[in-house]
Short mmCIF file of C-alpha atoms in Angstrom, two decimals:
data_model
loop_
_atom_site.label_atom_id
_atom_site.label_comp_id
_atom_site.label_asym_id
_atom_site.label_seq_id
_atom_site.Cartn_x
_atom_site.Cartn_y
_atom_site.Cartn_z
CA UNK A 27 0.00 0.00 0.00
CA UNK A 28 1.17 3.52 -0.68
CA UNK A 29 1.21 5.10 2.78
CA UNK A 30 1.58 8.60 1.34
CA UNK A 31 -2.01 8.67 0.13
CA UNK A 32 -3.91 9.82 3.20
CA UNK A 33 -7.53 10.91 3.40
CA UNK A 34 -8.84 13.96 5.19
CA UNK A 35 -8.75 12.07 8.50
CA UNK A 36 -5.17 10.93 8.08
CA UNK A 37 -6.09 7.37 7.13
CA UNK A 38 -3.93 5.85 4.41
CA UNK A 39 -5.82 4.94 1.27
CA UNK A 40 -5.00 1.95 -0.87
CA UNK A 41 -6.59 -1.04 -2.52
CA UNK A 42 -6.91 -2.98 0.76
CA UNK A 43 -8.56 -0.09 2.62
CA UNK A 44 -10.94 0.43 -0.31
CA UNK A 45 -11.62 -3.32 -0.44
CA UNK A 46 -10.63 -3.56 -4.07
CA UNK A 47 -10.11 -7.05 -5.42
CA UNK A 48 -9.60 -7.23 -9.17
CA UNK A 49 -10.77 -10.85 -9.10
CA UNK A 50 -14.30 -9.48 -8.66
CA UNK A 51 -14.13 -7.46 -11.87
CA UNK A 52 -16.01 -8.63 -14.98
CA UNK A 53 -13.95 -9.51 -18.01
CA UNK A 54 -13.41 -6.55 -20.31
CA UNK A 55 -14.84 -4.01 -17.89
CA UNK A 56 -12.03 -3.18 -15.46
CA UNK A 57 -12.30 0.61 -15.70
CA UNK A 58 -16.05 0.59 -15.22
CA UNK A 59 -15.73 -1.84 -12.30
CA UNK A 60 -13.07 0.28 -10.62
CA UNK A 61 -15.05 3.51 -11.13
CA UNK A 62 -18.11 1.87 -9.55
CA UNK A 63 -16.09 0.68 -6.54
CA UNK A 64 -14.55 4.11 -6.02
CA UNK A 65 -17.97 5.74 -6.39
CA UNK A 66 -19.27 3.38 -3.71
CA UNK A 67 -16.38 4.30 -1.41
CA UNK A 68 -17.19 7.98 -1.87
CA UNK A 69 -20.87 7.33 -1.17
CA UNK A 70 -20.31 5.37 2.05
CA UNK A 71 -17.66 7.72 3.41
CA UNK A 72 -14.54 5.60 3.04
CA UNK A 73 -13.39 8.30 0.61
CA UNK A 74 -14.69 11.53 2.18
CA UNK A 75 -14.66 14.90 0.48
CA UNK A 76 -11.09 16.16 0.55
CA UNK A 77 -9.51 12.71 0.36
CA UNK A 78 -6.72 12.17 -2.14
CA UNK A 79 -6.98 9.10 -4.36
CA UNK A 80 -3.92 6.91 -4.79
CA UNK A 81 -1.63 7.87 -7.65
CA UNK A 82 -2.67 6.06 -10.82
CA UNK A 83 0.70 4.30 -11.07
CA UNK A 84 0.54 3.13 -7.45
CA UNK A 85 -3.04 1.83 -7.61
CA UNK A 86 -2.38 0.13 -10.94
CA UNK A 87 0.60 -1.69 -9.41
CA UNK A 88 -1.42 -2.75 -6.36
CA UNK A 89 -4.24 -4.09 -8.52
CA UNK A 90 -1.86 -5.51 -11.13
CA UNK A 91 -3.67 -3.77 -13.96
CA UNK A 92 -2.52 -1.28 -16.57
CA UNK A 93 -2.24 2.36 -15.55
CA UNK A 94 -4.74 3.21 -18.32
CA UNK A 95 -7.44 1.26 -16.47
CA UNK A 96 -7.02 3.43 -13.38
CA UNK A 97 -6.71 6.65 -15.39
CA UNK A 98 -9.98 5.92 -17.23
CA UNK A 99 -11.76 5.11 -13.96
CA UNK A 100 -10.60 8.41 -12.44
CA UNK A 101 -11.75 10.21 -15.60
CA UNK A 102 -15.22 8.72 -15.22
CA UNK A 103 -15.42 10.10 -11.70
CA UNK A 104 -14.19 13.47 -12.94
CA UNK A 105 -16.84 13.51 -15.68
CA UNK A 106 -19.62 13.39 -13.10
CA UNK A 107 -17.94 15.95 -10.85
CA UNK A 108 -16.95 13.69 -7.94
CA UNK A 109 -13.17 14.16 -8.22
CA UNK A 110 -10.84 16.73 -9.70
CA UNK A 111 -7.19 16.54 -10.71
CA UNK A 112 -4.96 19.10 -9.00
CA UNK A 113 -1.57 18.52 -10.54
CA UNK A 114 1.06 17.46 -8.02
CA UNK A 115 -1.58 17.49 -5.28
CA UNK A 116 -3.15 14.48 -6.95
CA UNK A 117 -6.77 13.58 -7.61
CA UNK A 118 -9.07 14.88 -4.87
CA UNK A 119 -12.62 13.90 -3.92
CA UNK A 120 -14.72 17.07 -4.18
CA UNK A 121 -18.34 15.84 -4.08
CA UNK A 122 -20.28 12.92 -2.66
CA UNK A 123 -23.67 11.69 -3.97
CA UNK A 124 -26.74 12.83 -2.08
CA UNK A 125 -28.07 9.27 -1.97
CA UNK A 126 -26.34 5.95 -1.66
CA UNK A 127 -26.06 3.92 -4.86
CA UNK A 128 -28.57 1.11 -5.25
CA UNK A 129 -27.44 -2.15 -3.75
CA UNK A 130 -27.08 -5.23 -5.91
CA UNK A 131 -30.05 -6.77 -4.14
CA UNK A 132 -32.62 -4.14 -5.03
CA UNK A 133 -33.45 -0.45 -5.13
CA UNK A 134 -32.17 1.55 -2.19
CA UNK A 135 -34.80 2.01 0.47
CA UNK A 136 -37.04 -0.78 -0.83
CA UNK A 137 -37.26 -4.28 0.56
CA UNK A 138 -37.81 -5.93 -2.80
CA UNK A 139 -37.22 -3.25 -5.43
CA UNK A 140 -40.50 -4.19 -7.11
CA UNK A 141 -43.50 -1.94 -7.44
CA UNK A 142 -46.96 -2.03 -8.97
CA UNK A 143 -47.90 -0.44 -12.28
CA UNK A 144 -50.71 2.06 -12.59
CA UNK A 145 -52.29 4.37 -10.06
CA UNK A 146 -53.21 8.00 -10.09
CA UNK A 147 -50.71 10.85 -9.79
CA UNK A 148 -49.44 11.13 -6.25
CA UNK A 149 -50.74 7.69 -5.24
CA UNK A 150 -47.29 6.26 -4.65
CA UNK A 151 -47.96 3.48 -7.14
CA UNK A 152 -44.25 3.15 -7.87
CA UNK A 153 -43.16 2.66 -4.31
CA UNK A 154 -42.04 6.23 -3.64
CA UNK A 155 -43.17 8.34 -0.74
CA UNK A 156 -41.96 10.94 1.71
CA UNK A 157 -39.68 8.38 3.33
CA UNK A 158 -38.32 6.77 0.15
CA UNK A 159 -34.58 6.60 -0.36
CA UNK A 160 -33.12 9.69 -1.99
CA UNK A 161 -36.22 11.76 -1.34
CA UNK A 162 -35.59 15.45 -1.08
CA UNK A 163 -38.50 15.83 1.32
CA UNK A 164 -41.41 15.51 -1.07
CA UNK A 165 -39.71 15.56 -4.46
CA UNK A 166 -42.98 14.41 -6.05
CA UNK A 167 -44.72 17.62 -5.00
CA UNK A 168 -43.79 20.63 -7.09
CA UNK A 169 -41.77 18.72 -9.70
CA UNK A 170 -44.14 16.09 -11.03
CA UNK A 171 -47.45 17.86 -10.54
CA UNK A 172 -50.04 16.81 -13.09
CA UNK A 173 -49.78 20.25 -14.71
CA UNK A 174 -46.14 21.38 -14.81
CA UNK A 175 -45.64 25.04 -13.98
CA UNK A 176 -43.42 27.59 -15.69
CA UNK A 177 -40.54 26.81 -13.33
CA UNK A 178 -40.78 23.03 -13.60
CA UNK A 179 -37.42 22.62 -15.35
CA UNK A 180 -35.73 24.83 -12.75
CA UNK A 181 -37.24 22.65 -10.04
CA UNK A 182 -36.13 19.46 -11.76
CA UNK A 183 -32.59 20.74 -12.29
CA UNK A 184 -32.42 21.73 -8.62
CA UNK A 185 -33.75 18.43 -7.29
CA UNK A 186 -30.99 16.26 -5.76
CA UNK A 187 -30.23 13.02 -7.59
CA UNK A 188 -27.31 10.65 -7.87
CA UNK A 189 -27.86 10.01 -11.59
CA UNK A 190 -29.25 12.57 -14.05
CA UNK A 191 -30.85 11.15 -17.20
CA UNK A 192 -32.56 14.40 -18.17
CA UNK A 193 -32.53 15.05 -21.93
CA UNK A 194 -31.17 18.05 -23.79
CA UNK A 195 -27.57 18.38 -22.60
CA UNK A 196 -24.39 17.27 -24.44
CA UNK A 197 -21.31 15.78 -22.78
CA UNK A 198 -20.27 18.90 -20.85
CA UNK A 199 -17.10 17.22 -19.59
CA UNK A 200 -15.93 17.18 -23.22
CA UNK A 201 -16.17 20.98 -23.58
CA UNK A 202 -12.97 22.03 -25.45
CA UNK A 203 -11.56 24.20 -22.68
CA UNK A 204 -8.02 24.35 -24.04
CA UNK A 205 -9.17 25.25 -27.55
CA UNK A 206 -11.57 27.86 -26.17
CA UNK A 207 -8.81 29.47 -24.08
CA UNK A 208 -6.40 29.55 -27.03
CA UNK A 209 -9.03 31.16 -29.22
CA UNK A 210 -9.93 33.66 -26.50
CA UNK A 211 -6.31 34.69 -25.98
CA UNK A 212 -5.86 35.08 -29.71
CA UNK A 213 -9.04 37.14 -30.06
CA UNK A 214 -8.04 39.42 -27.18
CA UNK A 215 -4.59 39.95 -28.63
CA UNK A 216 -6.08 41.22 -31.88
CA UNK A 217 -9.06 43.06 -30.41
CA UNK A 218 -8.98 46.78 -31.09
CA UNK A 219 -10.07 49.18 -28.37
CA UNK A 220 -12.98 50.34 -30.51
CA UNK A 221 -14.27 46.75 -30.66
CA UNK A 222 -15.01 46.92 -26.94
CA UNK A 223 -17.76 49.46 -27.51
CA UNK A 224 -21.35 48.92 -28.65
CA UNK A 225 -21.54 46.97 -31.87
CA UNK A 226 -23.97 45.71 -34.48
CA UNK A 227 -27.04 44.18 -32.76
CA UNK A 228 -26.98 41.44 -35.41
CA UNK A 229 -23.62 40.23 -34.06
CA UNK A 230 -19.99 40.68 -35.02
CA UNK A 231 -19.41 40.29 -38.79
CA UNK A 232 -16.76 37.60 -38.42
CA UNK A 233 -19.16 35.31 -36.53
CA UNK A 234 -22.02 35.94 -38.93
CA UNK A 235 -19.70 34.91 -41.79
CA UNK A 236 -18.56 31.84 -39.86
CA UNK A 237 -22.17 30.83 -39.10
CA UNK A 238 -23.18 31.28 -42.76
CA UNK A 239 -20.28 29.01 -43.79
CA UNK A 240 -21.14 26.47 -41.06
CA UNK A 241 -24.76 26.28 -42.17
CA UNK A 242 -23.74 25.86 -45.81
CA UNK A 243 -21.38 22.99 -44.95
CA UNK A 244 -23.47 21.21 -42.35
CA UNK A 245 -27.12 22.09 -42.96
CA UNK A 246 -27.34 22.82 -46.69
CA UNK A 247 -28.47 26.43 -46.10
CA UNK A 248 -27.25 29.18 -48.40
CA UNK A 249 -27.36 32.48 -46.53
CA UNK A 250 -25.64 35.82 -46.79
CA UNK A 251 -23.88 36.82 -43.53
CA UNK A 252 -26.03 39.96 -43.47
CA UNK A 253 -29.08 37.70 -43.05
CA UNK A 254 -27.70 36.04 -39.90
CA UNK A 255 -28.70 37.46 -36.51
CA UNK A 256 -26.79 36.24 -33.45
CA UNK A 257 -29.02 35.67 -30.42
CA UNK A 258 -28.78 34.38 -26.85
CA UNK A 259 -29.82 30.84 -27.71
CA UNK A 260 -33.01 29.37 -29.13
CA UNK A 261 -35.02 30.59 -26.13
CA UNK A 262 -34.37 34.22 -27.07
CA UNK A 263 -34.96 33.41 -30.73
CA UNK A 264 -38.47 32.17 -29.93
CA UNK A 265 -39.30 35.28 -27.92
CA UNK A 266 -38.07 37.60 -30.67
CA UNK A 267 -39.89 35.69 -33.40
CA UNK A 268 -43.13 35.61 -31.39
CA UNK A 269 -42.99 39.38 -31.04
CA UNK A 270 -42.50 40.10 -34.73
CA UNK A 271 -45.18 37.57 -35.71
CA UNK A 272 -47.70 39.15 -33.35
CA UNK A 273 -46.94 42.51 -34.95
CA UNK A 274 -47.68 40.84 -38.31
CA UNK A 275 -51.10 39.68 -37.09
CA UNK A 276 -50.12 36.08 -36.25
CA UNK A 277 -51.26 35.02 -32.79
CA UNK A 278 -51.18 31.23 -33.21
CA UNK A 279 -48.19 28.97 -33.72
CA UNK A 280 -49.08 25.29 -33.90
CA UNK A 281 -46.63 22.86 -32.31
CA UNK A 282 -45.87 19.17 -32.68
CA UNK A 283 -47.70 16.82 -30.33
CA UNK A 284 -45.83 15.33 -28.63
CA UNK A 285 -43.41 18.23 -28.67
CA UNK A 286 -41.13 20.11 -26.31
CA UNK A 287 -42.88 21.42 -23.20
CA UNK A 288 -40.19 24.09 -22.86
CA UNK A 289 -40.76 25.43 -26.36
CA UNK A 290 -44.50 25.51 -25.76
CA UNK A 291 -43.97 27.44 -22.54
CA UNK A 292 -41.78 30.04 -24.25
CA UNK A 293 -44.30 30.62 -27.01
CA UNK A 294 -47.20 30.91 -24.58
CA UNK A 295 -45.22 33.31 -22.42
CA UNK A 296 -44.87 35.48 -25.52
CA UNK A 297 -48.62 35.52 -26.01
CA UNK A 298 -48.98 32.79 -28.62
CA UNK A 299 -51.68 30.13 -28.81
CA UNK A 300 -50.07 26.71 -29.33
CA UNK A 301 -52.50 24.07 -30.64
CA UNK A 302 -50.99 20.63 -31.04
CA UNK A 303 -50.62 18.78 -34.34
CA UNK A 304 -50.05 15.02 -34.17
CA UNK A 305 -46.71 13.41 -35.02
CA UNK A 306 -46.41 9.90 -36.44
CA UNK A 307 -43.56 7.82 -37.86
CA UNK A 308 -43.17 10.24 -40.81
CA UNK A 309 -43.20 13.39 -38.69
CA UNK A 310 -45.86 16.05 -38.32
CA UNK A 311 -49.29 15.26 -39.80
CA UNK A 312 -49.59 17.90 -42.52
CA UNK A 313 -53.26 16.99 -43.08
CA UNK A 314 -53.99 17.87 -39.44
CA UNK A 315 -52.01 21.07 -39.85
CA UNK A 316 -54.25 22.03 -42.80
CA UNK A 317 -57.35 21.28 -40.74
CA UNK A 318 -56.12 23.28 -37.74
CA UNK A 319 -56.17 26.55 -39.67
CA UNK A 320 -52.97 27.67 -37.90
CA UNK A 321 -51.01 30.21 -39.96
CA UNK A 322 -47.64 29.05 -38.54
CA UNK A 323 -46.05 26.00 -36.95
CA UNK A 324 -42.89 25.25 -35.00
CA UNK A 325 -41.13 22.07 -36.13
CA UNK A 326 -38.07 20.00 -35.19
CA UNK A 327 -37.80 18.22 -38.57
CA UNK A 328 -34.26 16.81 -38.43
CA UNK A 329 -34.81 14.97 -35.14
CA UNK A 330 -38.26 15.50 -33.71
CA UNK A 331 -38.42 16.05 -29.98
CA UNK A 332 -39.15 13.81 -28.19
CA UNK A 333 -39.94 10.95 -30.61
CA UNK A 334 -36.72 11.20 -32.65
CA UNK A 335 -38.63 10.91 -35.94
CA UNK A 336 -37.09 12.50 -39.06
CA UNK A 337 -39.60 14.41 -41.19
CA UNK A 338 -40.15 12.35 -44.35
CA UNK A 339 -39.76 13.61 -47.89
CA UNK A 340 -43.48 13.28 -48.51
CA UNK A 341 -44.28 15.43 -45.47
CA UNK A 342 -41.71 18.01 -46.55
CA UNK A 343 -43.45 18.23 -49.91
CA UNK A 344 -46.75 18.53 -48.08
CA UNK A 345 -45.41 21.53 -46.17
CA UNK A 346 -44.46 23.15 -49.47
CA UNK A 347 -48.05 22.80 -50.63
CA UNK A 348 -49.37 24.06 -47.27
CA UNK A 349 -47.57 27.36 -47.71
CA UNK A 350 -47.74 28.70 -44.14
CA UNK A 351 -44.89 30.00 -42.00
CA UNK A 352 -42.53 27.50 -40.35
CA UNK A 353 -40.27 28.08 -37.36
CA UNK A 354 -37.54 25.46 -37.68
CA UNK A 355 -35.85 24.58 -34.38
CA UNK A 356 -32.71 22.77 -35.55
CA UNK A 357 -31.76 21.92 -32.00
CA UNK A 358 -29.49 18.85 -32.39
CA UNK A 359 -29.45 18.04 -36.10
CA UNK A 360 -25.67 17.57 -36.18
CA UNK A 361 -25.83 14.57 -33.83
CA UNK A 362 -26.68 11.91 -36.42
CA UNK A 363 -25.12 8.45 -36.01
CA UNK A 364 -26.28 6.29 -38.91
CA UNK A 365 -25.82 8.64 -41.87
CA UNK A 366 -25.34 12.28 -42.86
CA UNK A 367 -27.96 14.57 -41.25
CA UNK A 368 -30.86 15.50 -43.50
CA UNK A 369 -30.73 19.08 -44.86
CA UNK A 370 -32.64 21.76 -43.01
CA UNK A 371 -36.11 22.76 -44.17
CA UNK A 372 -34.68 26.26 -44.59
CA UNK A 373 -32.58 24.95 -47.47
CA UNK A 374 -35.77 24.05 -49.37
CA UNK A 375 -38.27 26.69 -48.24
CA UNK A 376 -36.18 29.79 -47.62
CA UNK A 377 -39.09 32.21 -48.05
CA UNK A 378 -41.34 30.32 -45.63
CA UNK A 379 -38.95 29.31 -42.82
CA UNK A 380 -37.64 31.15 -39.79
CA UNK A 381 -34.60 29.08 -38.84
CA UNK A 382 -33.11 28.89 -35.32
CA UNK A 383 -29.94 27.09 -34.28
CA UNK A 384 -27.46 27.27 -31.41
CA UNK A 385 -24.31 25.81 -29.86
CA UNK A 386 -26.18 24.56 -26.78
CA UNK A 387 -25.98 20.94 -27.98
CA UNK A 388 -22.58 21.38 -29.66
CA UNK A 389 -20.66 23.07 -26.85
CA UNK A 390 -22.72 24.04 -23.80
CA UNK A 391 -26.06 25.70 -22.98
CA UNK A 392 -24.26 28.09 -20.61
CA UNK A 393 -22.73 29.96 -23.57
CA UNK A 394 -26.20 31.27 -24.52
CA UNK A 395 -25.31 31.68 -28.16
CA UNK A 396 -27.34 30.91 -31.27
CA UNK A 397 -28.49 32.33 -34.59
CA UNK A 398 -31.67 33.10 -36.48
CA UNK A 399 -32.40 33.44 -40.20
CA UNK A 400 -35.78 34.77 -41.31
CA UNK A 401 -37.48 35.51 -44.64
CA UNK A 402 -36.45 38.97 -45.96
CA UNK A 403 -39.80 40.51 -45.01
CA UNK A 404 -39.06 39.93 -41.32
CA UNK A 405 -35.33 40.78 -41.19
CA UNK A 406 -35.59 44.46 -40.27
CA UNK A 407 -38.15 43.71 -37.56
CA UNK A 408 -35.94 40.96 -36.13
CA UNK A 409 -32.89 43.22 -35.99
CA UNK A 410 -34.96 45.92 -34.28
CA UNK A 411 -36.31 43.43 -31.75
CA UNK A 412 -32.79 42.22 -30.96
CA UNK A 413 -31.53 45.80 -30.64
CA UNK A 414 -34.19 46.71 -28.09
CA UNK A 415 -33.84 43.40 -26.26
CA UNK A 416 -30.15 43.72 -25.32
CA UNK A 417 -28.20 45.71 -27.98
CA UNK A 418 -26.56 42.48 -29.10
CA UNK A 419 -24.71 39.51 -27.62
CA UNK A 420 -21.41 39.88 -25.74
CA UNK A 421 -18.62 40.43 -28.27
CA UNK A 422 -15.76 38.33 -26.88
CA UNK A 423 -17.59 34.95 -26.86
CA UNK A 424 -18.72 35.68 -30.44
CA UNK A 425 -15.12 36.21 -31.54
CA UNK A 426 -14.02 33.01 -29.81
CA UNK A 427 -16.78 30.96 -31.43
CA UNK A 428 -15.92 32.43 -34.83
CA UNK A 429 -12.32 31.27 -34.45
CA UNK A 430 -13.40 27.77 -33.46
CA UNK A 431 -15.64 27.60 -36.52
CA UNK A 432 -13.10 29.04 -38.95
CA UNK A 433 -10.21 26.89 -37.70
CA UNK A 434 -12.13 23.62 -38.01
CA UNK A 435 -11.87 23.05 -34.25
CA UNK A 436 -15.65 22.99 -33.82
CA UNK A 437 -16.07 20.31 -36.47
CA UNK A 438 -13.30 18.24 -34.89
CA UNK A 439 -15.07 18.63 -31.56
CA UNK A 440 -18.35 17.53 -33.16
CA UNK A 441 -16.73 14.38 -34.56
CA UNK A 442 -15.36 13.53 -31.13
CA UNK A 443 -18.74 14.19 -29.52
CA UNK A 444 -20.50 11.90 -31.97
CA UNK A 445 -18.20 9.04 -31.01
CA UNK A 446 -18.70 9.61 -27.28
CA UNK A 447 -22.45 10.11 -27.58
CA UNK A 448 -22.84 7.05 -29.77
CA UNK A 449 -21.06 4.89 -27.19
CA UNK A 450 -23.35 6.20 -24.46
CA UNK A 451 -26.43 5.71 -26.61
CA UNK A 452 -25.39 2.09 -27.22
CA UNK A 453 -24.88 1.61 -23.48
CA UNK A 454 -28.37 2.94 -22.78
CA UNK A 455 -29.97 0.73 -25.42
CA UNK A 456 -28.17 -2.32 -24.00
CA UNK A 457 -29.23 -1.39 -20.48
CA UNK A 458 -32.85 -0.98 -21.59
CA UNK A 459 -32.78 -4.39 -23.26
CA UNK A 460 -31.44 -5.91 -20.04
CA UNK A 461 -33.46 -4.09 -17.39
CA UNK A 462 -36.54 -2.83 -19.30
CA UNK A 463 -37.34 -5.57 -21.81
CA UNK A 464 -40.98 -4.40 -21.85
CA UNK A 465 -39.99 -0.95 -23.17
CA UNK A 466 -40.07 0.18 -26.81
CA UNK A 467 -37.17 2.46 -27.79
CA UNK A 468 -37.74 5.41 -30.14
CA UNK A 469 -35.34 7.84 -31.82
CA UNK A 470 -32.05 5.95 -31.55
CA UNK A 471 -30.59 7.10 -34.89
CA UNK A 472 -29.70 10.60 -33.76
CA UNK A 473 -29.79 13.16 -30.98
CA UNK A 474 -28.89 13.15 -27.30
CA UNK A 475 -31.84 11.23 -25.85
CA UNK A 476 -34.12 8.22 -26.27
CA UNK A 477 -37.85 8.03 -25.84
CA UNK A 478 -39.22 4.83 -24.34
CA UNK A 479 -42.84 3.75 -24.07
CA UNK A 480 -44.49 0.89 -22.21
CA UNK A 481 -47.57 -1.05 -23.25
CA UNK A 482 -50.36 -0.39 -20.78
CA UNK A 483 -48.41 2.06 -18.60
CA UNK A 484 -50.56 5.08 -17.70
CA UNK A 485 -48.56 6.53 -14.82
CA UNK A 486 -45.34 8.02 -16.13
CA UNK A 487 -45.55 10.91 -13.64
CA UNK A 488 -45.52 8.41 -10.78
CA UNK A 489 -42.68 6.49 -12.38
CA UNK A 490 -40.58 9.64 -12.82
CA UNK A 491 -41.35 10.68 -9.24
CA UNK A 492 -40.38 7.28 -7.85
CA UNK A 493 -37.18 7.31 -9.91
CA UNK A 494 -36.26 10.72 -8.49
CA UNK A 495 -36.94 9.51 -4.97
CA UNK A 496 -34.52 6.67 -5.67
CA UNK A 497 -31.84 9.04 -6.94
CA UNK A 498 -32.48 8.96 -10.71
CA UNK A 499 -33.69 12.00 -12.63
CA UNK A 500 -35.83 11.47 -15.79
CA UNK A 501 -38.59 13.31 -17.63
CA UNK A 502 -42.08 11.84 -18.10
CA UNK A 503 -43.23 11.74 -21.71
CA UNK A 504 -46.65 13.11 -20.77
CA UNK A 505 -45.02 16.46 -19.97
CA UNK A 506 -44.42 16.87 -23.68
CA UNK A 507 -47.86 15.78 -24.89
CA UNK A 508 -50.84 18.13 -24.88
CA UNK A 509 -53.27 15.28 -25.46
CA UNK A 510 -51.62 13.07 -22.83
CA UNK A 511 -52.16 10.09 -25.11
CA UNK A 512 -48.54 8.95 -24.80
CA UNK A 513 -47.01 7.67 -21.57
CA UNK A 514 -43.37 6.82 -21.16
CA UNK A 515 -40.03 8.43 -20.38
CA UNK A 516 -37.56 10.71 -22.13
CA UNK A 517 -34.02 9.67 -21.19
CA UNK A 518 -30.88 11.69 -21.91
CA UNK A 519 -27.59 9.84 -22.27
CA UNK A 520 -25.05 12.33 -23.63
CA UNK A 521 -24.09 14.01 -20.34
CA UNK A 522 -24.03 10.84 -18.23
CA UNK A 523 -21.21 8.35 -17.76
CA UNK A 524 -21.77 4.82 -19.13
CA UNK A 525 -21.75 3.31 -15.65
CA UNK A 526 -24.36 5.78 -14.41
CA UNK A 527 -26.50 5.12 -17.50
CA UNK A 528 -26.46 1.41 -16.70
CA UNK A 529 -27.17 1.95 -13.00
CA UNK A 530 -29.94 4.49 -13.67
CA UNK A 531 -31.75 2.23 -16.11
CA UNK A 532 -31.35 -0.64 -13.63
CA UNK A 533 -33.21 1.44 -11.04
CA UNK A 534 -36.02 2.02 -13.54
CA UNK A 535 -36.12 -1.70 -14.20
CA UNK A 536 -36.48 -2.44 -10.49
CA UNK A 537 -39.31 0.06 -10.22
CA UNK A 538 -41.17 -1.58 -13.10
CA UNK A 539 -40.32 -5.20 -12.31
#
């Protein structure tokens, strides 16, 4: 044992103290096994916050495994924020889970791990309750109410959980920090004093050119840089578009059903009516759209949220014949795993499409950076709305993003993300097959999430609540359906480590067993 590796209490830490025996590890899964054992030691206090993990070389020698096995295990803990590398100070434990991991014999806090299907919201049909393991003191109340409020996503993000399978976030641990810092230093070195003043509300010219080139290469859209307006993410884009459409006499924007609850909330907050139009295996039902009489619709055609359906060619042609206004939310079109992403609707219907994209699924939502392209008749109004909203986005992040786009760094990052996300998607599909054989998986070809449905299950709110009370965060499908016809779960995999994906799905399996 390496006696120099002491925890915060002065206890020496090594493989014997941590009860690590490589003979227990499954074949071909040493790093995952080691990460799980270390995570368990953090959870039960053997590795308290502040403890220093053994050096990778030392622990590898003690376990008689390669150093790469230990390094990968430490990286998995770093990805979920439990440890951090501090140079010569070593790898330090900085966070412990709020609930203990589920035991191998069942779900934590449950004698059998099995629960009954069905029941009304709040009935505890999935075994949860005020005293359930991992409960934040009534997590069911206020998060999984039958009618989610405007702050429901804030509440869900703030709810404590050991494993987060919420959709809509990329692998944030893969954010290209070094490349971003290099680009930022370079941009600052060349930034003129005058560039620190107020600028064009549309965004800095160099980024608008870079975005126009990016869209031409990746989304098939031909646009002049003067047509690009830089915004603070898709959320701001929706608010700006709603305002200019209301001024044009449009007070209704139809939405896909099922479709994003968050998008629907933003449109309604801006004063829009949002009738639902059904989605099937070919995408939005254009015949229903005709019958609705709505003058505009918001679509996610490249990878429909939450079903994952790609809008078919026939439906695209139907939209051409329909002739109304389309808001295209191209939220994660680049994350396609089986073939090249389909071109954006904007590339086919330039005069009828308001196009919105962002880097939230490419880099990080915290950057609050996106872009909008509108038909020429709306451009002046959009620029005016952006001007009076905030005078334009912050300049320095725009310059950094432009350099990442122009240098090819962003495309290299995207290729790396696709590989990582695909591995995690495959892990989730395998875990669902093992632990949720009764589930049907939807939308596996692209994106950052899967939708799963269950035959006969009519209590996804209770299932999501019980999962949260057992330390696993998911979203119920019924949140995203106005008609509440669909019941199931929406599970994100991109921002979660493979071992946590497996463990989280195992908890769901116990709750449904």
